[in-house]
Short mmCIF file of C-alpha atoms in Angstrom, two decimals:
data_model
loop_
_atom_site.label_atom_id
_atom_site.label_comp_id
_atom_site.label_asym_id
_atom_site.label_seq_id
_atom_site.Cartn_x
_atom_site.Cartn_y
_atom_site.Cartn_z
CA MET A 1 -22.34 11.74 32.79
CA ARG A 2 -20.10 12.81 29.08
CA LYS A 3 -23.55 13.47 27.15
CA MET A 4 -24.67 15.35 30.32
CA LEU A 5 -21.35 17.36 30.05
CA VAL A 6 -21.98 18.03 26.03
CA ALA A 7 -25.78 19.15 26.27
CA ALA A 8 -24.18 21.57 29.08
CA LEU A 9 -21.64 22.57 26.39
CA SER A 10 -23.94 23.06 23.92
CA ARG A 11 -26.57 25.49 26.15
CA VAL A 12 -23.30 28.02 26.90
CA LEU A 13 -21.51 27.82 24.15
CA GLN A 14 -23.54 28.95 20.07
CA GLY A 15 -21.51 28.26 16.49
CA PRO A 16 -19.05 26.83 14.88
CA ALA A 17 -16.20 27.64 18.12
CA ALA A 18 -19.32 25.39 19.99
CA ALA A 19 -19.31 22.46 17.75
CA ARG A 20 -15.14 22.53 17.97
CA THR A 21 -15.65 22.95 21.62
CA VAL A 22 -17.66 20.03 22.24
CA ALA A 23 -15.81 18.02 19.46
CA ARG A 24 -13.12 18.56 21.69
CA VAL A 25 -15.04 17.75 24.71
CA VAL A 26 -16.31 14.23 23.57
CA VAL A 27 -12.51 12.74 22.51
CA ALA A 28 -11.04 14.06 25.26
CA SER A 29 -14.03 12.06 27.67
CA ARG A 30 -13.72 8.82 26.05
CA THR A 31 -11.23 6.71 27.84
CA TYR A 32 -8.80 3.51 25.90
CA ALA A 33 -11.40 1.13 27.33
CA ASP A 34 -14.17 3.09 25.25
CA PHE A 35 -12.87 1.35 22.38
CA ALA A 36 -12.05 -2.42 21.34
CA SER A 37 -8.66 -2.87 20.41
CA GLU A 38 -8.37 -5.09 17.60
CA ALA A 39 -10.92 -6.27 15.41
CA THR A 40 -10.90 -8.99 12.28
CA PHE A 41 -12.42 -7.84 8.47
CA GLU A 42 -12.95 -10.40 6.38
CA ILE A 43 -11.01 -9.46 2.75
CA LYS A 44 -11.53 -10.30 -0.76
CA LYS A 45 -9.54 -13.57 -1.40
CA CYS A 46 -6.40 -12.95 -3.78
CA ASP A 47 -6.79 -14.35 -7.66
CA LEU A 48 -3.73 -16.52 -7.85
CA HIS A 49 -1.55 -17.64 -10.46
CA ARG A 50 0.78 -20.90 -10.25
CA LEU A 51 0.34 -21.29 -6.45
CA GLU A 52 -1.87 -23.87 -4.42
CA GLU A 53 -2.82 -21.16 -1.84
CA GLY A 54 -2.70 -17.56 -1.61
CA PRO A 55 -2.38 -14.89 1.64
CA PRO A 56 -5.73 -15.35 4.43
CA ALA A 57 -9.47 -14.24 3.53
CA THR A 58 -9.32 -12.46 6.54
CA ALA A 59 -7.27 -9.23 8.25
CA VAL A 60 -6.40 -8.29 12.10
CA LEU A 61 -6.72 -4.58 12.87
CA THR A 62 -5.03 -2.71 15.74
CA ARG A 63 -6.73 0.30 16.99
CA GLU A 64 -2.52 1.57 17.09
CA GLU A 65 -2.11 0.40 13.78
CA GLY A 66 -5.39 1.30 12.41
CA LEU A 67 -4.80 5.24 13.41
CA HIS A 68 -1.01 4.81 12.65
CA TYR A 69 -2.52 4.06 8.80
CA TYR A 70 -4.98 6.57 8.27
CA LYS A 71 -2.59 9.27 8.98
CA THR A 72 -0.41 8.27 7.27
CA MET A 73 -3.08 8.17 3.88
CA GLN A 74 -4.11 11.01 5.00
CA THR A 75 -1.13 12.92 5.01
CA ILE A 76 -0.32 11.83 1.68
CA ARG A 77 -3.73 12.85 0.37
CA ARG A 78 -3.08 16.34 1.59
CA MET A 79 0.61 16.21 0.28
CA GLU A 80 -0.42 15.88 -2.96
CA LEU A 81 -3.62 18.25 -2.87
CA LYS A 82 -0.69 21.23 -1.99
CA ALA A 83 1.28 20.48 -4.79
CA ASP A 84 -1.75 20.37 -6.73
CA GLN A 85 -1.87 23.77 -5.60
CA LEU A 86 2.16 24.67 -5.78
CA TYR A 87 1.61 23.67 -9.50
CA LYS A 88 -1.21 25.46 -10.71
CA GLN A 89 0.43 28.41 -8.72
CA LYS A 90 3.59 28.31 -10.65
CA ILE A 91 5.69 27.59 -7.66
CA ILE A 92 6.12 23.58 -8.49
CA ARG A 93 7.36 23.12 -12.26
CA GLY A 94 8.34 20.67 -14.67
CA PHE A 95 6.88 17.06 -14.55
CA CYS A 96 4.78 16.39 -11.33
CA HIS A 97 3.16 12.87 -11.15
CA LEU A 98 0.89 12.76 -7.98
CA TYR A 99 -0.36 9.36 -6.07
CA ASP A 100 -3.93 10.93 -4.72
CA GLY A 101 -5.91 7.33 -4.83
CA GLN A 102 -3.10 4.53 -4.26
CA GLU A 103 -2.42 5.47 -1.03
CA ALA A 104 -3.73 2.25 -0.11
CA CYS A 105 -0.83 0.60 -2.14
CA CYS A 106 2.16 2.66 -0.83
CA VAL A 107 0.76 2.20 3.01
CA GLY A 108 -0.01 -1.32 3.06
CA LEU A 109 3.54 -2.35 1.04
CA GLU A 110 5.16 -0.67 4.24
CA ALA A 111 3.41 -2.06 6.65
CA ALA A 112 4.34 -5.70 4.98
CA ILE A 113 8.28 -5.55 5.22
CA LYS A 114 11.19 -3.88 6.99
CA PRO A 115 12.56 -0.72 7.40
CA THR A 116 16.14 -2.86 6.04
CA ASP A 117 13.89 -4.41 3.40
CA HIS A 118 14.32 -2.05 -0.26
CA LEU A 119 12.21 -0.01 -2.26
CA ILE A 120 12.49 1.22 -6.02
CA THR A 121 9.71 2.82 -8.25
CA ALA A 122 9.14 4.80 -11.22
CA TYR A 123 7.66 8.43 -11.26
CA ARG A 124 4.53 8.33 -9.41
CA ALA A 125 7.38 8.47 -6.61
CA HIS A 126 6.08 11.21 -3.72
CA GLY A 127 3.50 8.75 -1.49
CA TYR A 128 6.64 6.37 -0.97
CA THR A 129 9.83 8.53 -0.37
CA PHE A 130 6.83 9.14 2.76
CA THR A 131 5.98 5.83 4.15
CA ARG A 132 9.95 5.09 3.51
CA GLY A 133 10.47 7.58 6.31
CA THR A 134 11.20 11.51 4.61
CA SER A 135 8.73 14.06 6.07
CA VAL A 136 6.49 15.98 4.35
CA ARG A 137 8.48 18.85 4.46
CA GLU A 138 11.36 17.72 2.59
CA ILE A 139 9.03 16.47 0.40
CA LEU A 140 6.98 20.20 -0.58
CA ALA A 141 10.10 21.65 -0.41
CA GLU A 142 12.03 18.99 -2.78
CA LEU A 143 9.34 19.57 -5.37
CA THR A 144 9.61 23.60 -5.24
CA GLY A 145 13.71 23.08 -6.15
CA ARG A 146 14.52 24.19 -2.47
CA LYS A 147 18.08 23.59 -0.80
CA GLY A 148 15.87 22.11 2.13
CA GLY A 149 14.48 19.02 0.15
CA CYS A 150 15.70 14.62 0.27
CA ALA A 151 17.35 15.74 -2.91
CA LYS A 152 18.81 19.29 -1.93
CA GLY A 153 16.46 20.54 -4.70
CA LYS A 154 18.15 19.13 -7.56
CA GLY A 155 15.63 15.93 -8.00
CA GLY A 156 12.34 17.17 -8.33
CA SER A 157 9.20 15.31 -8.32
CA MET A 158 10.76 11.93 -10.34
CA HIS A 159 13.77 12.00 -7.71
CA MET A 160 13.71 11.62 -4.79
CA TYR A 161 15.85 9.39 -2.51
CA ALA A 162 15.23 7.81 1.33
CA LYS A 163 17.41 4.87 3.08
CA ASN A 164 16.43 2.05 1.96
CA PHE A 165 14.56 3.82 -1.70
CA TYR A 166 15.69 4.23 -5.03
CA GLY A 167 13.53 6.16 -6.56
CA GLY A 168 12.29 8.20 -8.09
CA ASN A 169 12.52 6.55 -11.67
CA GLY A 170 12.47 9.06 -15.20
CA ILE A 171 12.80 6.26 -18.05
CA VAL A 172 9.98 4.03 -17.91
CA GLY A 173 10.48 0.86 -16.73
CA ALA A 174 13.58 1.71 -16.34
CA GLN A 175 13.54 0.60 -12.13
CA VAL A 176 12.55 -2.71 -12.68
CA PRO A 177 16.51 -4.39 -14.13
CA LEU A 178 17.48 -2.34 -11.71
CA GLY A 179 15.08 -3.63 -8.74
CA ALA A 180 16.29 -7.08 -10.11
CA GLY A 181 19.68 -5.89 -9.52
CA ILE A 182 19.14 -4.52 -5.78
CA ALA A 183 17.82 -8.28 -4.75
CA LEU A 184 21.14 -9.84 -6.44
CA ALA A 185 23.08 -7.90 -3.93
CA CYS A 186 21.07 -8.82 -1.20
CA LYS A 187 21.10 -12.58 -2.01
CA TYR A 188 24.71 -12.61 -2.57
CA PHE A 189 25.52 -10.82 0.82
CA GLY A 190 23.32 -13.10 2.28
CA LYS A 191 21.19 -11.05 4.56
CA ASP A 192 17.68 -11.83 4.78
CA GLU A 193 16.56 -8.54 2.66
CA ILE A 194 14.00 -8.23 -0.45
CA CYS A 195 13.33 -6.22 -2.76
CA LEU A 196 9.67 -4.32 -3.54
CA THR A 197 9.60 -3.30 -7.60
CA LEU A 198 7.06 -1.36 -8.71
CA TYR A 199 6.20 -0.70 -11.98
CA GLY A 200 3.02 0.82 -13.70
CA ASP A 201 0.82 -0.74 -16.17
CA GLY A 202 1.58 1.72 -18.24
CA ALA A 203 5.45 0.03 -18.52
CA ALA A 204 4.12 -3.72 -17.61
CA ASN A 205 4.52 -4.12 -22.21
CA GLN A 206 8.18 -3.05 -22.25
CA GLY A 207 10.86 -5.97 -22.86
CA GLN A 208 12.81 -5.31 -20.12
CA VAL A 209 10.67 -6.13 -18.05
CA PHE A 210 10.39 -9.54 -19.05
CA GLU A 211 13.95 -10.24 -19.58
CA THR A 212 14.22 -9.01 -16.02
CA TYR A 213 11.91 -11.92 -15.42
CA ASN A 214 14.19 -13.95 -16.47
CA MET A 215 17.05 -13.44 -14.70
CA ALA A 216 15.02 -13.39 -11.44
CA ALA A 217 13.17 -16.50 -11.88
CA LEU A 218 17.31 -18.40 -12.98
CA TRP A 219 18.78 -16.49 -9.68
CA LYS A 220 15.68 -17.13 -7.47
CA LEU A 221 16.76 -13.47 -6.96
CA PRO A 222 14.55 -12.17 -3.18
CA CYS A 223 12.32 -9.63 -5.08
CA ILE A 224 8.68 -8.78 -5.56
CA PHE A 225 7.72 -7.01 -8.61
CA ILE A 226 4.50 -4.98 -8.32
CA CYS A 227 2.34 -4.02 -11.09
CA GLU A 228 0.40 -0.85 -9.84
CA ASN A 229 -2.37 -1.36 -12.30
CA ASN A 230 -4.42 1.86 -12.38
CA ARG A 231 -6.05 1.38 -15.15
CA TYR A 232 -4.23 3.80 -18.00
CA GLY A 233 -0.69 4.37 -19.00
CA MET A 234 -0.77 8.29 -19.25
CA GLY A 235 -3.71 8.64 -21.49
CA THR A 236 -4.65 4.56 -22.57
CA SER A 237 -6.70 2.71 -20.73
CA VAL A 238 -5.16 -1.16 -19.97
CA GLU A 239 -7.77 -2.63 -22.10
CA ARG A 240 -6.65 -0.59 -25.40
CA ALA A 241 -2.43 -1.41 -24.75
CA ALA A 242 -2.41 -4.60 -23.38
CA ALA A 243 -3.74 -8.00 -25.51
CA SER A 244 -3.82 -9.23 -21.46
CA THR A 245 -4.50 -7.46 -18.65
CA ASP A 246 -4.14 -10.24 -16.28
CA TYR A 247 -1.21 -8.63 -15.55
CA TYR A 248 -0.14 -11.40 -11.90
CA LYS A 249 0.24 -13.74 -14.94
CA ARG A 250 2.98 -12.02 -16.88
CA GLY A 251 5.35 -13.49 -15.60
CA ASP A 252 4.81 -16.96 -16.69
CA TYR A 253 6.83 -19.59 -14.89
CA ILE A 254 7.25 -16.89 -11.92
CA PRO A 255 3.94 -16.85 -9.47
CA GLY A 256 1.41 -14.06 -9.51
CA LEU A 257 -1.66 -12.64 -6.96
CA ARG A 258 -3.92 -9.76 -8.03
CA ILE A 259 -5.68 -7.84 -4.83
CA ASP A 260 -7.64 -5.59 -4.08
CA GLY A 261 -5.29 -2.30 -4.41
CA MET A 262 -8.15 0.32 -2.43
CA ASP A 263 -7.46 -1.97 0.40
CA LEU A 264 -4.98 -1.36 2.33
CA LEU A 265 -5.88 -4.84 4.73
CA CYS A 266 -5.42 -6.43 1.27
CA VAL A 267 -2.46 -5.10 0.60
CA ARG A 268 -0.66 -5.41 3.50
CA GLU A 269 -1.53 -9.43 3.67
CA ALA A 270 -0.71 -9.97 0.52
CA THR A 271 2.84 -8.96 0.80
CA LYS A 272 3.21 -10.48 4.15
CA PHE A 273 3.00 -13.74 1.87
CA ALA A 274 5.29 -12.39 -0.86
CA ALA A 275 7.75 -11.23 1.21
CA GLU A 276 7.40 -14.68 3.24
CA HIS A 277 7.64 -16.33 -0.29
CA CYS A 278 10.84 -14.47 -1.13
CA ARG A 279 12.97 -14.48 2.35
CA SER A 280 12.32 -18.57 2.13
CA GLY A 281 14.32 -18.72 -0.51
CA LYS A 282 11.79 -20.11 -3.76
CA GLY A 283 12.28 -16.11 -5.42
CA PRO A 284 10.06 -13.71 -7.00
CA ILE A 285 7.12 -13.34 -7.08
CA LEU A 286 4.84 -11.33 -9.14
CA MET A 287 1.92 -8.95 -7.57
CA GLU A 288 -0.64 -6.92 -9.56
CA LEU A 289 -2.35 -3.95 -7.44
CA GLN A 290 -5.79 -3.17 -8.69
CA THR A 291 -5.89 0.85 -8.90
CA TYR A 292 -6.62 3.84 -9.48
CA ARG A 293 -5.53 7.29 -9.78
CA TYR A 294 -7.71 10.61 -9.52
CA HIS A 295 -5.65 13.09 -10.64
CA GLY A 296 -4.96 12.49 -14.33
CA HIS A 297 -1.43 10.60 -15.57
CA SER A 298 0.61 13.94 -14.66
CA MET A 299 -0.50 17.86 -13.92
CA SER A 300 -0.01 19.05 -17.59
CA ASP A 301 -3.06 16.25 -18.22
CA PRO A 302 -6.43 16.97 -16.72
CA GLY A 303 -7.47 13.65 -16.61
CA VAL A 304 -10.62 13.82 -18.81
CA SER A 305 -10.65 13.53 -21.91
CA TYR A 306 -10.46 9.65 -21.86
CA ARG A 307 -12.16 8.71 -18.90
CA THR A 308 -15.68 10.31 -17.97
CA ARG A 309 -15.87 12.21 -14.57
CA GLU A 310 -18.87 10.51 -13.18
CA GLU A 311 -16.68 7.41 -13.61
CA ILE A 312 -13.52 9.00 -11.63
CA GLN A 313 -16.94 10.36 -8.71
CA GLU A 314 -18.09 6.79 -8.43
CA VAL A 315 -14.09 5.17 -7.16
CA ARG A 316 -14.25 8.17 -4.49
CA SER A 317 -17.58 7.17 -3.79
CA LYS A 318 -17.18 3.58 -4.19
CA SER A 319 -13.88 2.62 -3.57
CA ASP A 320 -12.06 4.89 -1.56
CA PRO A 321 -9.40 3.54 -0.05
CA ILE A 322 -9.48 6.40 3.25
CA THR A 323 -13.43 6.06 3.32
CA LEU A 324 -13.18 2.64 3.88
CA LEU A 325 -10.46 2.27 6.17
CA LYS A 326 -12.05 5.37 8.18
CA ASP A 327 -15.41 3.23 8.37
CA ARG A 328 -14.07 0.06 9.67
CA MET A 329 -13.54 1.38 11.93
CA VAL A 330 -15.94 3.78 12.96
CA ASN A 331 -18.15 0.57 12.75
CA ASN A 332 -16.73 -1.48 14.80
CA ASN A 333 -15.25 1.38 17.57
CA LEU A 334 -11.49 1.08 16.76
CA ALA A 335 -12.05 4.06 17.01
CA SER A 336 -14.18 7.33 16.35
CA VAL A 337 -16.15 10.27 14.36
CA GLU A 338 -14.70 13.02 16.39
CA GLU A 339 -11.09 11.38 16.76
CA LEU A 340 -10.51 10.93 13.28
CA LYS A 341 -11.14 14.84 12.52
CA GLU A 342 -8.54 15.58 15.26
CA ILE A 343 -6.09 13.60 13.25
CA ASP A 344 -7.67 15.64 9.85
CA VAL A 345 -6.84 18.45 11.45
CA GLU A 346 -3.16 17.28 12.35
CA VAL A 347 -2.41 16.91 9.66
CA ARG A 348 -3.54 19.81 7.72
CA LYS A 349 -0.99 21.66 10.23
CA GLU A 350 1.52 19.53 8.73
CA ILE A 351 0.59 20.15 5.49
CA GLU A 352 0.54 23.84 6.45
CA GLU A 353 3.46 24.43 7.45
CA ALA A 354 5.91 22.82 5.73
CA ALA A 355 4.00 24.22 1.74
CA GLN A 356 5.17 27.24 4.08
CA PHE A 357 8.77 25.18 4.38
CA ALA A 358 8.79 24.76 0.76
CA THR A 359 8.06 28.28 -0.49
CA THR A 360 10.06 30.46 1.85
CA ASP A 361 13.66 27.52 2.41
CA PRO A 362 16.46 29.22 -0.30
CA GLU A 363 17.30 27.40 -3.59
CA PRO A 364 20.60 25.98 -3.93
CA PRO A 365 23.49 27.44 -4.43
CA LEU A 366 25.03 27.44 -7.96
CA GLU A 367 27.69 26.25 -6.01
CA GLU A 368 26.20 23.00 -5.61
CA LEU A 369 25.88 22.39 -9.13
CA SER A 370 28.43 19.92 -8.52
CA ASN A 371 28.40 18.46 -5.35
CA HIS A 372 27.00 15.18 -5.16
CA ILE A 373 27.87 13.59 -9.01
CA TYR A 374 29.66 10.65 -7.61
CA CYS A 375 29.92 9.19 -3.66
CA ASN A 376 33.22 8.52 -1.56
CA ASP A 377 35.12 10.35 -4.94
CA PRO A 378 37.54 12.46 -4.65
CA PRO A 379 37.23 16.05 -5.34
CA PHE A 380 37.17 17.23 -8.72
CA GLU A 381 36.54 20.16 -10.98
CA VAL A 382 33.66 20.48 -13.03
CA ARG A 383 32.48 23.30 -15.81
CA GLY A 384 30.05 25.78 -14.83
CA PRO A 385 27.75 27.29 -16.74
CA ASN A 386 31.17 28.62 -18.69
CA GLN A 387 34.50 27.45 -20.07
CA TRP A 388 36.39 29.89 -17.29
CA ILE A 389 33.80 28.58 -14.71
CA ARG A 390 35.07 26.03 -12.37
CA TYR A 391 33.44 23.96 -9.19
CA LYS A 392 34.60 21.86 -6.92
CA SER A 393 32.43 18.94 -6.45
CA ALA A 394 31.89 17.93 -3.21
CA CYS A 395 30.32 14.09 -1.30
#
């Protein structure tokens, strides 16, 4: 019956509009009963350090989870591409580090933890800001320095915050000891909470990282140290920067896992395993996510002087996290191609509306300069652009 309906419509309608109408009819005519409710997938085994056993080698994905993950990753991808466009139009200025290519990391991590858990990362933070609950509208408005941004236009690309999300930190590696401090607070207050502390392969050689490992192990802090290894620290490959590229072993006395960071299910299952390790009182654990960024280090880096266009294209064609999830869902009857295309259209519309807001929302007034310096503090005077202008601070 469905085939007859589609054929009849195709004869009546012609052109692109016909194709879109037919696609919508196909989606609408399929009911939930036509799809599988869940599927089980074999996933790549993790490399282990100081662990007798690791995460499972299979993962169950429900249809509902798959659609949610797909939409989330597509939203982050499209948001970053829009940020690229706004930067090239000089609407976004200053530092801007994009996350496209690494979406499986932030979405997989968030899928495995609780909203009450904590997360802190470096300056490539847009994806995590979104998965922690901030809207695209607030993120793009922050990038354009507008009042409606998630940090009221004062933070920009590197300094975004949300509930239980502590940024967005501009100093390389400096967020690692802060993450251990958050984990110490979780333990001190006796809460069943953990902190995910993220850093890149470029920051992994810093002394403060190893000092933090030591304290976290001594105090058995509920901290997951996560190295997002995207193979390049700025323009330097990991092989040229590190005597040992086994970042998951860098904790020495801390157990470690090395995971395929381009596979959302691998990331999710490994993070569930690591979270349970921390919650059970065993102390910290280290994860290395092997991933890849499609853009350069930042918008000022074209990204092709230290790697070839062919290398980037090969990763896109063989390991793209969104394509991998899409193929799994379609091939296992968890979703149809047409249904996923409808999600793509919905996401593009959301991004365009958010970009419109981010380019028309007013910039914060100069009086805002003195606000939000301290939390829960009595108001005090702050000097303005010159010594005769004073502003009153507000929380």
